[in-house]
mmCIF file of C-alpha atoms and ligand atoms in Angstrom:
data_model
loop_
_atom_site.group_PDB
_atom_site.id
_atom_site.type_symbol
_atom_site.label_atom_id
_atom_site.label_comp_id
_atom_site.label_asym_id
_atom_site.label_seq_id
_atom_site.Cartn_x
_atom_site.Cartn_y
_atom_site.Cartn_z
ATOM 1 C CA MET J 1 251.256 122.466 2.096
ATOM 2 C CA LEU J 2 252.191 120.584 -1.042
ATOM 3 C CA ALA J 3 251.613 116.825 -0.733
ATOM 4 C CA SER J 4 253.244 114.788 -3.443
ATOM 5 C CA ASN J 5 254.459 111.315 -4.267
ATOM 6 C CA ALA J 6 256.433 112.527 -7.293
ATOM 7 C CA VAL J 7 260.182 113.037 -7.184
ATOM 8 C CA SER J 8 259.913 115.624 -9.993
ATOM 9 C CA GLU J 9 257.510 117.772 -7.966
ATOM 10 C CA LEU J 10 259.711 117.457 -4.867
ATOM 11 C CA ARG J 11 262.746 118.549 -6.912
ATOM 12 C CA ALA J 12 261.005 121.554 -8.457
ATOM 13 C CA ARG J 13 259.776 122.832 -5.128
ATOM 14 C CA LEU J 14 263.124 122.326 -3.410
ATOM 15 C CA GLU J 15 264.998 124.047 -6.211
ATOM 16 C CA ALA J 16 262.760 127.099 -5.941
ATOM 17 C CA TRP J 17 263.339 127.284 -2.190
ATOM 18 C CA ARG J 18 267.065 126.879 -2.579
ATOM 19 C CA ARG J 19 267.169 129.691 -5.134
ATOM 20 C CA GLN J 20 265.437 131.867 -2.536
ATOM 21 C CA GLY J 21 268.129 130.892 -0.017
ATOM 22 C CA ARG J 22 265.714 129.057 2.292
ATOM 23 C CA ARG J 23 267.130 126.748 4.935
ATOM 24 C CA ILE J 24 265.475 123.356 4.409
ATOM 25 C CA VAL J 25 264.805 121.029 7.334
ATOM 26 C CA PHE J 26 263.809 117.420 6.774
ATOM 27 C CA VAL J 27 261.938 114.975 9.011
ATOM 28 C CA PRO J 28 261.890 111.397 7.679
ATOM 29 C CA THR J 29 259.077 109.223 9.076
ATOM 30 C CA MET J 30 257.200 106.033 8.386
ATOM 31 C CA GLY J 31 253.892 107.821 9.004
ATOM 32 C CA ASN J 32 251.132 106.943 11.461
ATOM 33 C CA LEU J 33 252.168 110.178 13.119
ATOM 34 C CA HIS J 34 251.819 110.720 16.850
ATOM 35 C CA LEU J 35 252.906 113.476 19.241
ATOM 36 C CA GLY J 36 256.488 112.197 19.141
ATOM 37 C CA HIS J 37 256.659 112.904 15.409
ATOM 38 C CA MET J 38 254.968 116.256 15.898
ATOM 39 C CA ALA J 39 257.720 117.224 18.355
ATOM 40 C CA LEU J 40 260.228 116.534 15.557
ATOM 41 C CA VAL J 41 258.193 118.765 13.238
ATOM 42 C CA ARG J 42 258.111 121.574 15.810
ATOM 43 C CA ARG J 43 261.871 121.383 16.197
ATOM 44 C CA ALA J 44 262.224 121.372 12.425
ATOM 45 C CA ARG J 45 260.188 124.567 12.118
ATOM 46 C CA ALA J 46 262.430 126.243 14.669
ATOM 47 C CA LEU J 47 265.577 125.175 12.800
ATOM 48 C CA GLY J 48 264.811 126.473 9.331
ATOM 49 C CA GLU J 49 262.440 128.194 6.963
ATOM 50 C CA ARG J 50 261.016 125.272 5.014
ATOM 51 C CA VAL J 51 260.031 121.907 6.486
ATOM 52 C CA VAL J 52 259.818 118.735 4.421
ATOM 53 C CA VAL J 53 258.370 115.563 5.983
ATOM 54 C CA SER J 54 258.531 112.186 4.268
ATOM 55 C CA VAL J 55 256.113 109.365 4.959
ATOM 56 C CA PHE J 56 257.469 106.091 3.648
ATOM 57 C CA VAL J 57 257.157 102.629 5.154
ATOM 58 C CA ASN J 58 260.548 101.325 4.130
ATOM 59 C CA PRO J 59 260.414 97.645 3.127
ATOM 60 C CA THR J 60 264.152 97.015 3.465
ATOM 61 C CA GLN J 61 264.244 97.684 7.209
ATOM 62 C CA PHE J 62 261.697 94.973 7.971
ATOM 63 C CA ALA J 63 262.898 91.378 8.247
ATOM 64 C CA PRO J 64 260.754 88.577 6.795
ATOM 65 C CA GLY J 65 258.074 87.827 9.370
ATOM 66 C CA GLU J 66 258.077 91.368 10.804
ATOM 67 C CA ASP J 67 255.112 93.744 10.477
ATOM 68 C CA TYR J 68 255.832 95.405 7.080
ATOM 69 C CA ALA J 69 252.501 94.362 5.536
ATOM 70 C CA THR J 70 250.451 95.357 8.569
ATOM 71 C CA TYR J 71 252.420 98.437 9.646
ATOM 72 C CA PRO J 72 249.740 101.143 10.166
ATOM 73 C CA ARG J 73 249.360 103.333 7.074
ATOM 74 C CA THR J 74 247.271 106.433 7.812
ATOM 75 C CA LEU J 75 248.365 108.901 5.134
ATOM 76 C CA GLU J 76 245.232 111.069 5.065
ATOM 77 C CA ALA J 77 245.281 111.617 8.847
ATOM 78 C CA ASP J 78 249.048 112.223 8.670
ATOM 79 C CA ARG J 79 248.527 114.806 5.925
ATOM 80 C CA ARG J 80 245.987 116.716 8.011
ATOM 81 C CA GLN J 81 248.252 116.808 11.068
ATOM 82 C CA LEU J 82 251.231 118.004 9.044
ATOM 83 C CA GLU J 83 249.182 120.678 7.312
ATOM 84 C CA GLN J 84 247.986 121.976 10.689
ATOM 85 C CA ALA J 85 251.529 121.970 12.022
ATOM 86 C CA GLY J 86 252.652 124.273 9.225
ATOM 87 C CA VAL J 87 254.720 121.769 7.259
ATOM 88 C CA ASP J 88 255.564 123.010 3.765
ATOM 89 C CA LEU J 89 255.924 119.755 1.875
ATOM 90 C CA LEU J 90 254.800 116.192 2.504
ATOM 91 C CA PHE J 91 256.670 113.685 0.357
ATOM 92 C CA ALA J 92 254.998 110.268 0.345
ATOM 93 C CA PRO J 93 256.732 108.303 -2.402
ATOM 94 C CA GLU J 94 255.784 104.935 -3.850
ATOM 95 C CA VAL J 95 258.222 102.063 -3.292
ATOM 96 C CA ASN J 96 259.482 102.243 -6.892
ATOM 97 C CA SER J 97 260.504 105.921 -6.516
ATOM 98 C CA ILE J 98 262.824 105.008 -3.673
ATOM 99 C CA TYR J 99 263.865 101.632 -5.103
ATOM 100 C CA PRO J 100 263.697 102.050 -8.904
ATOM 101 C CA GLN J 101 265.868 99.011 -9.645
ATOM 102 C CA ALA J 102 265.160 96.488 -6.921
ATOM 103 C CA VAL J 103 263.908 96.528 -3.355
ATOM 104 C CA SER J 104 267.283 95.803 -1.808
ATOM 105 C CA VAL J 105 269.838 97.422 0.428
ATOM 106 C CA ASP J 106 272.634 99.555 -0.944
ATOM 107 C CA SER J 107 275.835 97.731 -0.103
ATOM 108 C CA SER J 108 278.125 100.519 -1.339
ATOM 109 C CA TYR J 109 278.137 101.958 2.165
ATOM 110 C CA PRO J 110 278.386 99.322 4.896
ATOM 111 C CA VAL J 111 276.524 99.906 8.153
ATOM 112 C CA PRO J 112 278.828 101.850 10.471
ATOM 113 C CA GLU J 113 280.369 100.131 13.469
ATOM 114 C CA VAL J 114 277.804 101.593 15.914
ATOM 115 C CA GLY J 115 275.058 99.716 14.072
ATOM 116 C CA ARG J 116 276.558 96.242 14.379
ATOM 117 C CA ASP J 117 275.117 95.039 17.693
ATOM 118 C CA LEU J 118 272.146 95.743 20.031
ATOM 119 C CA GLU J 119 269.201 96.132 17.583
ATOM 120 C CA GLU J 120 271.214 94.512 14.815
ATOM 121 C CA ALA J 121 271.644 91.327 16.866
ATOM 122 C CA PHE J 122 267.869 90.928 17.128
ATOM 123 C CA ARG J 123 266.786 92.506 13.832
ATOM 124 C CA PRO J 124 269.571 91.507 11.411
ATOM 125 C CA GLY J 125 269.642 93.788 8.377
ATOM 126 C CA PHE J 126 267.598 96.514 10.083
ATOM 127 C CA PHE J 127 270.290 99.189 9.921
ATOM 128 C CA ALA J 128 271.304 98.270 6.376
ATOM 129 C CA GLY J 129 267.707 99.092 5.438
ATOM 130 C CA VAL J 130 267.628 102.300 7.469
ATOM 131 C CA VAL J 131 270.954 103.522 6.107
ATOM 132 C CA THR J 132 269.854 102.732 2.552
ATOM 133 C CA VAL J 133 266.571 104.615 2.756
ATOM 134 C CA VAL J 134 267.888 107.584 4.716
ATOM 135 C CA ARG J 135 270.773 108.005 2.297
ATOM 136 C CA ARG J 136 268.363 107.865 -0.642
ATOM 137 C CA LEU J 137 265.996 110.362 0.998
ATOM 138 C CA PHE J 138 268.932 112.658 1.805
ATOM 139 C CA ASP J 139 269.975 112.470 -1.887
ATOM 140 C CA LEU J 140 266.485 113.460 -2.986
ATOM 141 C CA VAL J 141 265.811 116.201 -0.427
ATOM 142 C CA GLN J 142 269.367 117.464 0.174
ATOM 143 C CA PRO J 143 268.303 119.162 3.394
ATOM 144 C CA ASP J 144 270.417 121.559 5.418
ATOM 145 C CA VAL J 145 269.243 119.857 8.606
ATOM 146 C CA ALA J 146 267.529 116.523 9.353
ATOM 147 C CA VAL J 147 265.704 115.767 12.587
ATOM 148 C CA PHE J 148 265.521 112.373 14.346
ATOM 149 C CA GLY J 149 264.021 111.219 17.631
ATOM 150 C CA GLU J 150 266.136 110.062 20.564
ATOM 151 C CA LYS J 151 263.786 107.158 21.191
ATOM 152 C CA ASP J 152 265.603 105.264 18.423
ATOM 153 C CA TYR J 153 268.901 106.180 19.991
ATOM 154 C CA GLN J 154 271.042 103.660 18.143
ATOM 155 C CA GLN J 155 269.463 104.691 14.841
ATOM 156 C CA LEU J 156 270.285 108.328 15.629
ATOM 157 C CA THR J 157 273.893 107.334 16.344
ATOM 158 C CA VAL J 158 274.101 105.312 13.120
ATOM 159 C CA ILE J 159 272.791 108.269 11.077
ATOM 160 C CA ARG J 160 275.289 110.628 12.724
ATOM 161 C CA ALA J 161 278.088 108.187 11.863
ATOM 162 C CA MET J 162 276.875 107.904 8.264
ATOM 163 C CA VAL J 163 276.776 111.681 7.822
ATOM 164 C CA ARG J 164 280.290 111.904 9.238
ATOM 165 C CA ASP J 165 281.680 108.991 7.180
ATOM 166 C CA LEU J 166 280.216 110.281 3.915
ATOM 167 C CA ALA J 167 280.934 113.926 4.786
ATOM 168 C CA LEU J 168 277.364 114.871 3.943
ATOM 169 C CA PRO J 169 276.676 118.605 4.375
ATOM 170 C CA ILE J 170 273.702 117.955 6.662
ATOM 171 C CA ASP J 171 273.324 118.847 10.335
ATOM 172 C CA ILE J 172 271.623 116.165 12.399
ATOM 173 C CA ALA J 173 269.340 117.436 15.160
ATOM 174 C CA SER J 174 267.718 115.216 17.767
ATOM 175 C CA VAL J 175 264.627 115.577 19.918
ATOM 176 C CA ALA J 176 263.990 114.027 23.345
ATOM 177 C CA THR J 177 261.565 111.113 23.558
ATOM 178 C CA VAL J 178 257.934 112.085 24.065
ATOM 179 C CA ARG J 179 256.189 109.967 26.713
ATOM 180 C CA GLU J 180 252.715 109.212 27.967
ATOM 181 C CA ALA J 181 251.937 110.516 31.473
ATOM 182 C CA ASP J 182 252.986 107.139 32.931
ATOM 183 C CA GLY J 183 256.343 107.175 31.151
ATOM 184 C CA LEU J 184 255.697 104.875 28.191
ATOM 185 C CA ALA J 185 257.535 106.218 25.138
ATOM 186 C CA LEU J 186 255.168 107.044 22.269
ATOM 187 C CA SER J 187 255.430 104.567 19.406
ATOM 188 C CA SER J 188 253.205 103.443 16.548
ATOM 189 C CA ARG J 189 253.757 99.916 17.826
ATOM 190 C CA ASN J 190 252.156 100.624 21.225
ATOM 191 C CA ARG J 191 248.868 99.801 19.495
ATOM 192 C CA TYR J 192 249.910 96.141 19.594
ATOM 193 C CA LEU J 193 249.601 96.143 23.420
ATOM 194 C CA SER J 194 246.463 94.664 24.987
ATOM 195 C CA ALA J 195 244.830 96.706 27.775
ATOM 196 C CA PRO J 196 246.524 94.727 30.602
ATOM 197 C CA GLU J 197 249.882 94.871 28.773
ATOM 198 C CA ARG J 198 249.494 98.618 28.346
ATOM 199 C CA LEU J 199 249.210 98.911 32.136
ATOM 200 C CA ARG J 200 252.437 96.946 32.606
ATOM 201 C CA ALA J 201 254.355 98.694 29.803
ATOM 202 C CA PRO J 202 255.732 101.668 31.839
ATOM 203 C CA LEU J 203 257.923 99.210 33.751
ATOM 204 C CA LEU J 204 260.417 99.429 30.890
ATOM 205 C CA TYR J 205 261.078 103.145 31.384
ATOM 206 C CA ARG J 206 260.996 102.859 35.193
ATOM 207 C CA THR J 207 263.597 100.090 35.052
ATOM 208 C CA LEU J 208 265.857 102.062 32.717
ATOM 209 C CA LYS J 209 265.674 105.166 34.903
ATOM 210 C CA GLN J 210 266.696 103.026 37.865
ATOM 211 C CA VAL J 211 269.624 101.516 35.938
ATOM 212 C CA ALA J 212 270.778 104.978 34.844
ATOM 213 C CA ALA J 213 270.619 106.315 38.410
ATOM 214 C CA SER J 214 272.511 103.310 39.791
ATOM 215 C CA ALA J 215 275.159 103.486 37.069
ATOM 216 C CA GLN J 216 275.695 107.163 37.697
ATOM 217 C CA ALA J 217 275.996 106.569 41.435
ATOM 218 C CA GLY J 218 278.440 103.724 40.806
ATOM 219 C CA GLU J 219 276.315 101.313 42.824
ATOM 220 C CA ALA J 220 277.339 98.239 40.857
ATOM 221 C CA ALA J 221 279.212 97.143 37.747
ATOM 222 C CA PRO J 222 277.365 97.660 34.438
ATOM 223 C CA ALA J 223 276.968 93.911 33.862
ATOM 224 C CA GLU J 224 275.292 93.470 37.240
ATOM 225 C CA LEU J 225 272.921 96.373 36.660
ATOM 226 C CA GLU J 226 272.032 95.022 33.218
ATOM 227 C CA ALA J 227 271.348 91.533 34.580
ATOM 228 C CA ALA J 228 269.205 92.897 37.429
ATOM 229 C CA ALA J 229 267.176 94.959 34.949
ATOM 230 C CA MET J 230 266.604 91.909 32.707
ATOM 231 C CA THR J 231 265.299 90.010 35.754
ATOM 232 C CA GLU J 232 263.059 92.908 36.734
ATOM 233 C CA LEU J 233 261.578 93.050 33.232
ATOM 234 C CA ARG J 234 260.988 89.289 33.153
ATOM 235 C CA THR J 235 259.185 89.554 36.477
ATOM 236 C CA GLY J 236 256.934 92.127 34.804
ATOM 237 C CA THR J 237 256.183 89.560 32.019
ATOM 238 C CA PHE J 238 258.423 91.252 29.455
ATOM 239 C CA VAL J 239 260.680 89.125 27.292
ATOM 240 C CA PRO J 240 263.760 91.343 27.099
ATOM 241 C CA ASP J 241 266.135 91.190 24.132
ATOM 242 C CA TYR J 242 268.789 93.336 25.810
ATOM 243 C CA VAL J 243 269.454 95.959 28.444
ATOM 244 C CA SER J 244 272.808 97.563 27.774
ATOM 245 C CA LEU J 245 274.839 100.376 29.322
ATOM 246 C CA ARG J 246 276.863 102.222 26.710
ATOM 247 C CA ASP J 247 278.866 105.366 26.133
ATOM 248 C CA ALA J 248 276.335 107.878 24.781
ATOM 249 C CA ASP J 249 278.576 108.982 21.886
ATOM 250 C CA THR J 250 280.402 105.860 20.775
ATOM 251 C CA LEU J 251 277.957 103.184 22.001
ATOM 252 C CA GLN J 252 280.952 101.282 23.322
ATOM 253 C CA PRO J 253 280.172 99.253 26.469
ATOM 254 C CA LEU J 254 280.350 101.438 29.525
ATOM 255 C CA ARG J 255 283.297 100.747 31.813
ATOM 256 C CA ALA J 256 282.692 100.914 35.557
ATOM 257 C CA THR J 257 280.864 104.092 36.453
ATOM 258 C CA ALA J 258 280.761 106.817 33.925
ATOM 259 C CA ARG J 259 279.151 109.980 32.846
ATOM 260 C CA ASN J 260 277.836 110.551 29.376
ATOM 261 C CA GLY J 261 276.163 107.179 29.319
ATOM 262 C CA VAL J 262 273.003 105.745 27.904
ATOM 263 C CA VAL J 263 271.122 102.629 28.874
ATOM 264 C CA LEU J 264 269.293 101.078 25.943
ATOM 265 C CA ALA J 265 266.758 98.281 25.975
ATOM 266 C CA ALA J 266 264.430 96.307 23.766
ATOM 267 C CA ALA J 267 261.826 93.977 25.174
ATOM 268 C CA ARG J 268 258.763 92.197 23.920
ATOM 269 C CA LEU J 269 255.491 92.521 25.757
ATOM 270 C CA GLY J 270 252.822 90.382 24.164
ATOM 271 C CA ARG J 271 252.830 91.145 20.432
ATOM 272 C CA ALA J 272 254.661 94.443 20.840
ATOM 273 C CA ARG J 273 258.404 94.899 20.779
ATOM 274 C CA LEU J 274 259.212 98.065 22.731
ATOM 275 C CA ILE J 275 262.503 99.919 22.649
ATOM 276 C CA ASP J 276 263.532 102.731 24.950
ATOM 277 C CA ASN J 277 266.586 104.368 26.495
ATOM 278 C CA VAL J 278 267.664 106.787 29.184
ATOM 279 C CA ILE J 279 270.606 109.118 28.607
ATOM 280 C CA PHE J 280 272.626 110.242 31.626
HETATM 281 O O1 PAF F 1 262.654 106.055 12.546
HETATM 282 C C1 PAF F 1 261.962 105.802 11.545
HETATM 283 O O2 PAF F 1 260.750 106.052 11.497
HETATM 284 C C2 PAF F 1 262.605 105.140 10.351
HETATM 285 O O3 PAF F 1 263.553 104.213 10.732
HETATM 286 C C3 PAF F 1 263.165 106.131 9.328
HETATM 287 C C4 PAF F 1 264.298 106.956 9.912
HETATM 288 C C5 PAF F 1 262.057 107.060 8.853
HETATM 289 C C6 PAF F 1 263.722 105.387 8.114
HETATM 290 O O4 PAF F 1 262.749 104.628 7.486
#
């Protein structure tokens, strides 16, 4: 596996592969890799002949006061895992390779409609940062396919919209959320949970599964199910930001009962802010 922080080296390697007609699959990450990321890598290997993984903690998707400075950076351990998983190229650029002019969002492409509420309401500017960095990484790697996790469901939907809007010749593949045995979705931020909080954390997924089942069965109106779930989470000492039933493709609010839905939630538990979703 080649590990490089240099755009020139990335380019040279990619050009050689393209000349050989290799299908290139890209997995963008912020590092601190866990089994959820490794599931993306496995899918990537199945989808093409060369796998490129980026590790870059993107400053523009963190708001002031969020955990950019302390976000776990574990590049050497990440490198070993990726090497073992058969990744062909690890690209771990410095900030100035991604943002040569200024560390700021690219306003030439506004965040698509699907990225204007939910996470955006609680982390203003988050998707502008994500769209900026993913577009830049796509420009550099020019993959045939890029792989994203379903845990960040709204992010996945925003990236799909961006690829469609800009007519980028990239297929977007998604991989189901990887969970601990008790249901907690894997996340680098789970490390912020204390031991007692960790025991309470699976309530988020349990609540969302219940909401999805009730919505599918038409047991109550979406707004009622959302409100009941917020109450349930508060009882479990979460501080929920939102629980929201949406159409799984458009992320428009779900009307009455429906199929093809998703229930998305974000909630703080102690120092951690957890997000999760259930698709139905
Ligand atoms: O999901 C993530 O880890 C990040 O938001 C991404 C897509 C790598 C962009 O920085």
